Amino acid sequence: MNSDEIRRLGYRIVDMIADELEDPGRRGVYPPPQSPADMERELGGPLPEGPMDPDAILDIIRDKLIPATVNYNHPRMMSYVSSASLTLPGLVEGLVASLKIFPYSWALTPGSTQIEVTVGRWLGAAVGFSDNAASYMTTGGTGANLMALLAARVARTDWDVRRDGVTGHAPLTAYASDQTHKCLDQSFAMMGLGTSALRKIETDAGFRVRVDLLEAAIAKDIAEGLQPFCIIGTAGTTNTGAVDDLEALADLAERYDLWFHVDGAYGALAALSPRVRPLFAGMDRADSLVVDPHKWLNVPYEAGCLLVKTWGALSETFSLVHEYMRNIDTDDAHDHWHHGWELTRGDRALKVWVALKQYGASGFRRMIDQHLDMSARLAAMVEQAEDLELLTRPSLSIFCFRYVPPDLHGDPSKGQYLDRLNEAIETQIQRSGDGLITGTDLAGKRCFRPCFVNYRLTQEGIDTVIAQLREIARGVDARMRGSDA
Amino acid sequence: MNSDEIRRLGYRIVDMIADELEDPGRRGVYPPPQSPADMERELGGPLPEGPMDPDAILDIIRDKLIPATVNYNHPRMMSYVSSASLTLPGLVEGLVASLKIFPYSWALTPGSTQIEVTVGRWLGAAVGFSDNAASYMTTGGTGANLMALLAARVARTDWDVRRDGVTGHAPLTAYASDQTHKCLDQSFAMMGLGTSALRKIETDAGFRVRVDLLEAAIAKDIAEGLQPFCIIGTAGTTNTGAVDDLEALADLAERYDLWFHVDGAYGALAALSPRVRPLFAGMDRADSLVVDPHKWLNVPYEAGCLLVKTWGALSETFSLVHEYMRNIDTDDAHDHWHHGWELTRGDRALKVWVALKQYGASGFRRMIDQHLDMSARLAAMVEQAEDLELLTRPSLSIFCFRYVPPDLHGDPSKGQYLDRLNEAIETQIQRSGDGLITGTDLAGKRCFRPCFVNYRLTQEGIDTVIAQLREIARGVDARMRGSDA
């Protein structure tokens, strides 16, 4: 492809992006329902034998793929932990892919390697973990948590666990709240420890881990001959945004000589804001911390980040030497493959570097403060409303509430009906496609769980979604009570 | 950022790509040496507090980052397993990132989900694994191999290994050749089995695993009370491109009821070519297969792919249910998170889909045939040359040779000198920056290891690199013998 053709197709792709982002709310949030058969016909079929014209391929992407994609750039998207994509970091990804910018060895890719080291240090400083953090960019929080637990296991076992495995030793156990993200279960399954090795400790009324119960669980396991190796605190749970008492957990980890890991995938970046910084006291005492720039920093996927205090914590866990790469390994500089389990990988850091350069810490601090304000404002409104019930107060930018018809307020016999009702409302909101708020199960109750991390979100957008929710709710309630009667 | 600004910056980025790719050989392969202090000054520094102009950021990327990046698009790049980036798949990545195209649930992202399912099926058909493969796109071969081994462990244990782990059970063991990629060691360490659980079996003169020794190792482990669970064949080793006798390994796996996994990260795609297809006989009998589109298909990072025979093999290994996603889980369609360990992840499949659409299987078959030709031609030339020694004959597009000064040919006492000499030549070639061929350690000998997977590679480029190698070699040899004397 000559450079004129590259320019023509590249400009066309940029135009597709600009057209979409000119009015990011024009396309609904939810795509229209698609049957597997339709998608198979439009995007599937047998392996092509012959070539296809590039413009025809871009036509399919424009006409079939994009309309069949959730619109996370929508200004009324407030579900899951769904952030938008900042524009410049997104555009730069085309450059990264086309020119093969990626972190490999210091000799081959000093630029991308430096970018990644820099981004880790910036994130560590931004959240008050360390001004000189060692780091590894991952595909997301799941991968970063897995790596943290692997580092914890190597650091807190007294045999060569990488070589000899865990069989034949007393079972290793770790401790986290029952609100912890399920990806930790996945890690324990993958690591051969089993999900049962992760003790889920009850939480208090604010959904923070009960430190007294956590200590009791450690003591019990030790008494039974098991080997506790790690305490996991959560800095911003997915369900309610709760931040554990990290100072108390750090004390406990110190007392029992355990690795202290903090999962801050969603919440830790809020520590940028002085208003909530005190919630994160003790996070600087963690051995490892996970933050996800592709959440609150609104950079494109994939960008998770594991932060630790020393490069040794990573290299002792992951370093291997490959014969065919011996000659590009350097002793005095940074070869990324000693610090993670992957060998070839894409550059995951440049988009974060671009975002932090473009807006600075001050820009993100302002955005996070806005999200905290939006969250507090909506929670206050819910608390006043006679048809809504606030289930958790926001400490960050997630909280839970549900719709309760005014005449059913305070009627404990209606719990099951309210679960069905709120679930039905949620389904109806999805179908409207015009804004999105989704739900969760909280302590046995089905409820809504707004999450404010989308930089395109507006107060007007939030008001619209809530107004729609109430209108839909009244209709669904009337219909359901009609058919129940 | 308004749409005019998106267009302006987007076009500027496209121009940067077009300028670079107009003459991809203009910039050398190796970047000039960079000290950590220089890179820290140019791309590091403290966390920025204030904003920076987007154009200034792009200036830094153009002037500091790109020149500090290895040039994998260079037409004389024939090292590692270094492919270039096809242009359209690269450009499309900017769209994927900006519009947040990613595979999540069928309800939210049916398009990207369908693309991924399609790509897996296409790859399975392309290499003759299955016309209806289940699949999961990974960040590369390391991740895909890890997932395959996790699936093997779940399938071949008779207890709930995800819940209960491996402690308290007889040690699990697996078998692969001593030429297998080191990433498998990493998997065994991560899985808590330990690297020692992966038995490295000797290879024959063609660097294919000795099936008789592999069977003996299984029998010995069973006799000692261990639990073999997996046989791993390699379809194209990294050192020499050797393809194990997959038919014999499949027989063995059947006889002992073991999972049969094939690592074809580099080599399996060569099965597209009828000329070498017979080498891969038995690959269709594997339970799982790894192929890396970001190698021989020349798509941008990251694109690895795990192929299995049934979706159940993946969901039984990875499925978890998250409370806050319950409402978007579908029973009858495809929600990606049941089939892998990650939750949020980027779209890794679209670039492969675009590449296969644009060139078709026929386009890639032609390219692979060219690489096979180039490889055979160079090996024949080496065999004739009086200053080069062919160490392995290419079965695919990797082989090994070394420089041997004509007067030292056949002198067994010069082994150590030849190792030092070839290593010194390699270093010198890197410094020239003008083309790249790298080396490996093969059966104790330091040698060169050309690898032809780069679609931009030309016969002229290869001839130039070899001519340079010989010229550099003569100079280095004269200098080293001078200083030795």
Coordinates of C-alpha atoms in Angstrom, one line a residue, chain B residues 92-279:
Chain B
V92 CA -8.3 0.2 12.2
E93 CA -6.8 0.0 15.7
G94 CA -7.3 3.8 16.1
L95 CA -11.0 3.2 15.4
V96 CA -11.3 0.3 17.8
A97 CA -9.7 2.4 20.6
S98 CA -11.6 5.6 19.9
L99 CA -15.0 4.1 19.7
K100 CA -14.4 1.4 22.3
I101 CA -15.1 -1.6 20.2
F102 CA -14.6 -4.6 22.4
P103 CA -16.1 -8.1 23.1
Y104 CA -18.2 -8.1 26.2
S105 CA -21.6 -9.7 26.3
W106 CA -23.7 -10.7 23.4
A107 CA -26.3 -8.1 24.4
L108 CA -23.9 -5.2 24.5
T109 CA -21.3 -6.1 21.9
P110 CA -22.7 -8.7 19.5
G111 CA -20.5 -7.3 16.7
S112 CA -17.1 -7.6 18.3
T113 CA -18.2 -10.9 19.8
Q114 CA -19.1 -12.3 16.4
I115 CA -15.9 -11.1 14.9
E116 CA -13.9 -13.0 17.6
V117 CA -15.9 -16.2 17.1
T118 CA -15.5 -15.9 13.4
V119 CA -11.7 -15.3 13.5
G120 CA -11.3 -18.4 15.7
R121 CA -13.2 -20.5 13.3
W122 CA -11.3 -19.1 10.3
L123 CA -8.0 -19.8 11.9
G124 CA -9.0 -23.3 12.9
A125 CA -10.1 -24.0 9.3
A126 CA -7.0 -22.3 7.8
V127 CA -4.6 -24.7 9.6
G128 CA -6.8 -27.8 9.4
F129 CA -7.5 -28.0 13.2
S130 CA -11.3 -27.9 12.9
D131 CA -13.9 -26.2 10.7
N132 CA -15.8 -25.3 13.8
A133 CA -13.3 -24.4 16.5
A134 CA -14.1 -22.7 19.7
S135 CA -11.6 -20.0 20.5
Y136 CA -10.4 -17.1 22.6
M137 CA -8.2 -14.3 21.5
T138 CA -5.3 -13.6 23.8
T139 CA -2.4 -11.1 24.0
G140 CA -0.1 -13.6 22.5
G141 CA 1.2 -17.2 22.5
T142 CA 2.2 -17.1 26.2
G143 CA -1.4 -16.3 27.3
A144 CA -2.9 -18.8 24.9
N145 CA -0.6 -21.6 26.1
L146 CA -1.5 -20.8 29.7
M147 CA -5.2 -21.0 29.0
A148 CA -4.7 -24.3 27.2
L149 CA -2.9 -25.8 30.2
L150 CA -5.6 -24.5 32.5
A151 CA -8.3 -26.2 30.4
A152 CA -6.2 -29.4 30.3
R153 CA -5.9 -29.4 34.1
V154 CA -9.7 -29.0 34.6
A155 CA -10.5 -31.6 32.0
R156 CA -8.0 -34.2 33.3
T157 CA -8.5 -34.1 37.0
D158 CA -11.3 -35.9 38.8
W159 CA -11.8 -33.4 41.6
D160 CA -13.0 -29.8 41.6
V161 CA -9.6 -28.3 40.9
R162 CA -10.8 -24.8 40.5
R163 CA -12.3 -24.8 43.9
D164 CA -9.9 -27.0 45.8
G165 CA -6.6 -26.4 44.1
V166 CA -3.8 -29.0 43.7
T167 CA -2.5 -29.3 47.2
G168 CA -3.2 -32.7 48.7
H169 CA -3.4 -34.5 45.4
A170 CA -0.7 -36.5 43.6
P171 CA 1.5 -34.0 41.6
L172 CA 0.3 -33.3 38.0
T173 CA 2.9 -33.7 35.3
A174 CA 3.1 -32.8 31.6
Y175 CA 5.5 -33.6 28.7
A176 CA 7.1 -31.5 26.0
S177 CA 10.4 -31.4 24.1
D178 CA 13.5 -29.7 25.3
Q179 CA 13.0 -27.3 22.4
T180 CA 9.7 -26.1 23.7
H181 CA 9.2 -22.3 24.3
K182 CA 10.1 -21.1 27.8
C183 CA 6.7 -19.5 28.2
L184 CA 5.4 -23.0 29.1
D185 CA 7.7 -22.9 32.1
Q186 CA 6.1 -19.6 33.1
S187 CA 2.7 -21.2 32.9
F188 CA 3.7 -24.1 35.1
A189 CA 5.1 -21.7 37.7
M190 CA 2.0 -19.6 37.6
M191 CA -0.3 -22.6 37.9
G192 CA 1.3 -23.7 41.1
L193 CA 2.5 -26.9 39.5
G194 CA 6.1 -25.8 39.3
T195 CA 8.4 -25.8 36.3
S196 CA 9.7 -29.2 37.4
A197 CA 6.3 -30.6 36.6
L198 CA 6.9 -30.0 32.9
R199 CA 9.1 -32.8 31.8
K200 CA 11.5 -31.7 29.0
I201 CA 12.1 -34.6 26.7
E202 CA 15.2 -34.9 24.5
T203 CA 14.9 -34.3 20.8
D204 CA 16.2 -36.2 17.8
A205 CA 18.7 -34.9 15.2
G206 CA 15.9 -32.8 13.6
F207 CA 15.0 -31.3 17.0
R208 CA 11.7 -33.2 17.1
V209 CA 10.7 -34.7 20.4
R210 CA 11.8 -38.3 21.0
V211 CA 8.3 -40.0 21.3
D212 CA 9.9 -43.2 22.7
L213 CA 11.5 -41.2 25.5
L214 CA 8.3 -39.2 26.1
E215 CA 6.3 -42.4 26.6
A216 CA 9.0 -43.8 28.9
A217 CA 8.8 -40.6 31.0
I218 CA 5.0 -41.0 31.3
A219 CA 5.3 -44.6 32.3
K220 CA 7.9 -43.8 34.9
D221 CA 5.8 -41.0 36.4
I222 CA 2.7 -43.2 36.6
A223 CA 4.8 -45.9 38.3
E224 CA 5.9 -43.4 40.9
G225 CA 2.4 -42.3 41.7
L226 CA 2.3 -39.0 39.8
Q227 CA -0.5 -37.9 37.6
P228 CA 0.3 -37.1 34.0
F229 CA -2.3 -34.8 32.5
C230 CA -1.0 -33.3 29.3
I231 CA 1.3 -33.9 26.3
I232 CA 2.5 -30.7 24.5
G233 CA 3.6 -30.9 20.9
T234 CA 5.3 -28.1 19.2
A235 CA 4.4 -27.1 15.6
G236 CA 7.4 -25.0 14.8
T237 CA 9.9 -24.5 17.5
T238 CA 11.4 -21.0 18.0
N239 CA 15.0 -22.2 17.6
T240 CA 14.8 -24.2 14.5
G241 CA 11.2 -24.4 13.3
A242 CA 11.0 -28.1 14.0
V243 CA 7.5 -29.7 14.0
D244 CA 7.0 -32.6 16.3
D245 CA 5.5 -35.9 15.1
L246 CA 2.0 -34.8 16.1
E247 CA 0.4 -38.0 14.9
A248 CA 2.5 -40.1 17.2
L249 CA 1.9 -37.7 20.1
A250 CA -1.9 -37.9 19.5
D251 CA -1.7 -41.7 19.6
L252 CA 0.2 -41.5 22.9
A253 CA -2.3 -39.0 24.4
E254 CA -5.1 -41.3 23.4
R255 CA -3.5 -44.3 24.9
Y256 CA -2.9 -42.6 28.3
D257 CA -6.0 -40.5 28.2
L258 CA -4.1 -37.2 28.4
W259 CA -5.0 -33.8 27.0
F260 CA -3.1 -33.2 23.8
H261 CA -2.0 -29.6 23.3
V262 CA -0.1 -28.2 20.4
D263 CA 1.9 -25.0 20.6
G264 CA 1.8 -23.6 17.0
A265 CA 2.3 -20.0 17.9
Y266 CA 4.9 -19.5 15.3
G267 CA 4.5 -22.4 12.9
A268 CA 0.9 -23.6 12.7
L269 CA -0.1 -21.0 10.2
A270 CA 2.3 -22.6 7.7
A271 CA -0.3 -25.3 7.4
L272 CA -2.0 -22.9 5.0
S273 CA 0.5 -24.0 2.5
P274 CA -0.1 -27.4 0.9
R275 CA 3.7 -27.8 0.5
V276 CA 4.3 -28.2 4.2
R277 CA 0.8 -29.2 5.3
P278 CA 1.9 -32.9 5.7
L279 CA 4.3 -31.9 8.5

